[in-house]
């Protein structure tokens, strides 16, 4: 079993946690608002408008602040703002740029060795100097402490060594063209060797000592206080610190923002609350800003379950899907239709499901099913499952059933079923669900992360499908030796144009084989009071604290 197969399998387990953690797909995220006069009142738990501190309201309660064990949005967002990584993203871009590195990594000809120049003049929050040895310590700790996200590097990295005071050399087990994107993951940040230790399970969930622009001043059950780190090497924050208020529910967050108790509302509001706050933004009560997200929702089809073992049946379902209808009735326009499993965030994305099936193409669906031997008297029956924790997917399932009932002349019958979330995510890899509605939260921003975990299969056959691999974990049990080879090729390919052509082949085959049907891509929302400016978004769903000003 390769490390890359393990990546797909373990990420499936993390998907279970994230899907339970989030009530719905649509989150509040940020972008750049206009500057106006500050009208935010003070209230208990916040600071006065004149002290320059920002109050961020959220329902996202962190499980830990230890970057070697942080794998939920709530934890990673805080780690992100208190830390630096070797590489980071420009707001609104999936292109990485140096942070604690001074240049992009230099890869060897065989794609196995990466040499990284390290920034000088950086210190940790506890005064410990930062150098290549400290970065070596941080990456080794991320791998060897065996926290939730450790597989991201453990499955990929063979060794990490400080080959100079300010030079780091990382050797990989296999070539992986997307490797630099892994180094931008929030948890792969520099931590002080004086404050942490290496060893399986040796975590510090209640503290954080890194190199970032903020240091942790207070960590309570319902609030955090981040103060300015006065020895920060980079550009100082535009504010005087951040207070994070953790609300117990979306309703409380909604009310806290409406009453001015928080400056910025982020993670997570429900669709009807977002719609209400958008209306207030249009009236000038506050600022409501939208940004394209990187989360995708899709329908998984299990090729090992009848009648979905027939390609014509899977293709017919793809033709039935009416994404504009889902946008209107389920999502209130708070998402974008998606026609590839690779979202439009990446320039390799091709809308092949739109080209091949369009939306609500009932005539094509009827023809495909007729060719497969189905009729009004012999309808195809397909159970569709979803986890009970997701009201958005519940409404999507009911909308699809209503669509089939009214448009398909009884040649298709959808049966909607729900089950408790933990059971759902435990059983989907066992093949119990013929069809299921799911969301995907990417580990790192590269098209590979929307391909390999879904389509790769280390052990399987055309007859039995996938027995061990990403597609088995995701519940499709898709197996294709051609697809395995294409995935391996794009992982080795360093040339962007050549890699783009491989992704085109992959998407073409997915549109034909239909192990998954892409449905929508998230939009992300942030709401800011008037007078709050420079609210920005990291493309991995992190609100950037240091640019916010009021």
mmCIF file of C-alpha atoms in Angstrom, residues 9-24 27 59-64 69-76 147-149 151 387 389-390 393 420-428 438-441 443 473-474:
data_model
loop_
_atom_site.group_PDB
_atom_site.id
_atom_site.type_symbol
_atom_site.label_atom_id
_atom_site.label_comp_id
_atom_site.label_asym_id
_atom_site.label_seq_id
_atom_site.Cartn_x
_atom_site.Cartn_y
_atom_site.Cartn_z
ATOM 1 C CA UNK A 9 -8.204 6.579 3.284
ATOM 2 C CA UNK A 10 -7.312 8.686 6.282
ATOM 3 C CA UNK A 11 -8.756 11.846 4.840
ATOM 4 C CA UNK A 12 -12.035 9.962 4.557
ATOM 5 C CA UNK A 13 -11.990 9.602 8.327
ATOM 6 C CA UNK A 14 -11.326 13.313 8.745
ATOM 7 C CA UNK A 15 -14.187 14.099 6.392
ATOM 8 C CA UNK A 16 -16.470 12.343 8.845
ATOM 9 C CA UNK A 17 -15.348 14.637 11.646
ATOM 10 C CA UNK A 18 -15.649 17.799 9.587
ATOM 11 C CA UNK A 19 -19.049 16.901 8.218
ATOM 12 C CA UNK A 20 -20.330 16.318 11.736
ATOM 13 C CA UNK A 21 -18.710 19.515 12.908
ATOM 14 C CA UNK A 22 -20.430 21.666 10.280
ATOM 15 C CA UNK A 23 -24.207 21.932 10.213
ATOM 16 C CA UNK A 24 -24.179 22.988 6.600
ATOM 17 C CA UNK A 27 -19.826 29.379 5.851
ATOM 18 C CA UNK A 59 -19.541 29.400 16.529
ATOM 19 C CA UNK A 60 -16.352 27.460 15.717
ATOM 20 C CA UNK A 61 -14.990 26.169 19.029
ATOM 21 C CA UNK A 62 -11.401 24.896 18.756
ATOM 22 C CA UNK A 63 -10.608 21.389 19.987
ATOM 23 C CA UNK A 64 -6.888 22.155 20.256
ATOM 24 C CA UNK A 69 -3.006 17.790 16.093
ATOM 25 C CA UNK A 70 -5.222 20.547 14.629
ATOM 26 C CA UNK A 71 -7.418 19.355 11.779
ATOM 27 C CA UNK A 72 -10.697 21.227 12.127
ATOM 28 C CA UNK A 73 -11.496 24.659 10.738
ATOM 29 C CA UNK A 74 -11.944 26.127 14.218
ATOM 30 C CA UNK A 75 -8.466 25.092 15.346
ATOM 31 C CA UNK A 76 -6.647 25.712 12.079
ATOM 32 C CA UNK A 147 -1.779 13.872 15.395
ATOM 33 C CA UNK A 148 -4.889 13.962 13.207
ATOM 34 C CA UNK A 149 -3.201 15.630 10.189
ATOM 35 C CA UNK A 151 -0.496 11.630 7.479
ATOM 36 C CA UNK A 387 -26.165 12.193 7.233
ATOM 37 C CA UNK A 389 -26.621 16.361 10.689
ATOM 38 C CA UNK A 390 -26.955 18.245 7.394
ATOM 39 C CA UNK A 393 -28.285 17.898 2.117
ATOM 40 C CA UNK A 420 -27.017 9.595 12.194
ATOM 41 C CA UNK A 421 -23.784 11.178 10.999
ATOM 42 C CA UNK A 422 -21.253 9.000 12.843
ATOM 43 C CA UNK A 423 -22.952 5.844 11.523
ATOM 44 C CA UNK A 424 -23.090 7.249 8.001
ATOM 45 C CA UNK A 425 -19.385 8.038 7.791
ATOM 46 C CA UNK A 426 -18.456 4.723 9.398
ATOM 47 C CA UNK A 427 -20.542 2.687 6.952
ATOM 48 C CA UNK A 428 -20.046 4.454 3.633
ATOM 49 C CA UNK A 438 -21.477 14.416 0.557
ATOM 50 C CA UNK A 439 -19.277 17.495 0.985
ATOM 51 C CA UNK A 440 -15.488 17.676 0.530
ATOM 52 C CA UNK A 441 -13.209 20.028 2.453
ATOM 53 C CA UNK A 443 -6.569 19.345 2.777
ATOM 54 C CA UNK A 473 -13.217 5.121 1.343
ATOM 55 C CA UNK A 474 -15.467 7.589 -0.474
#
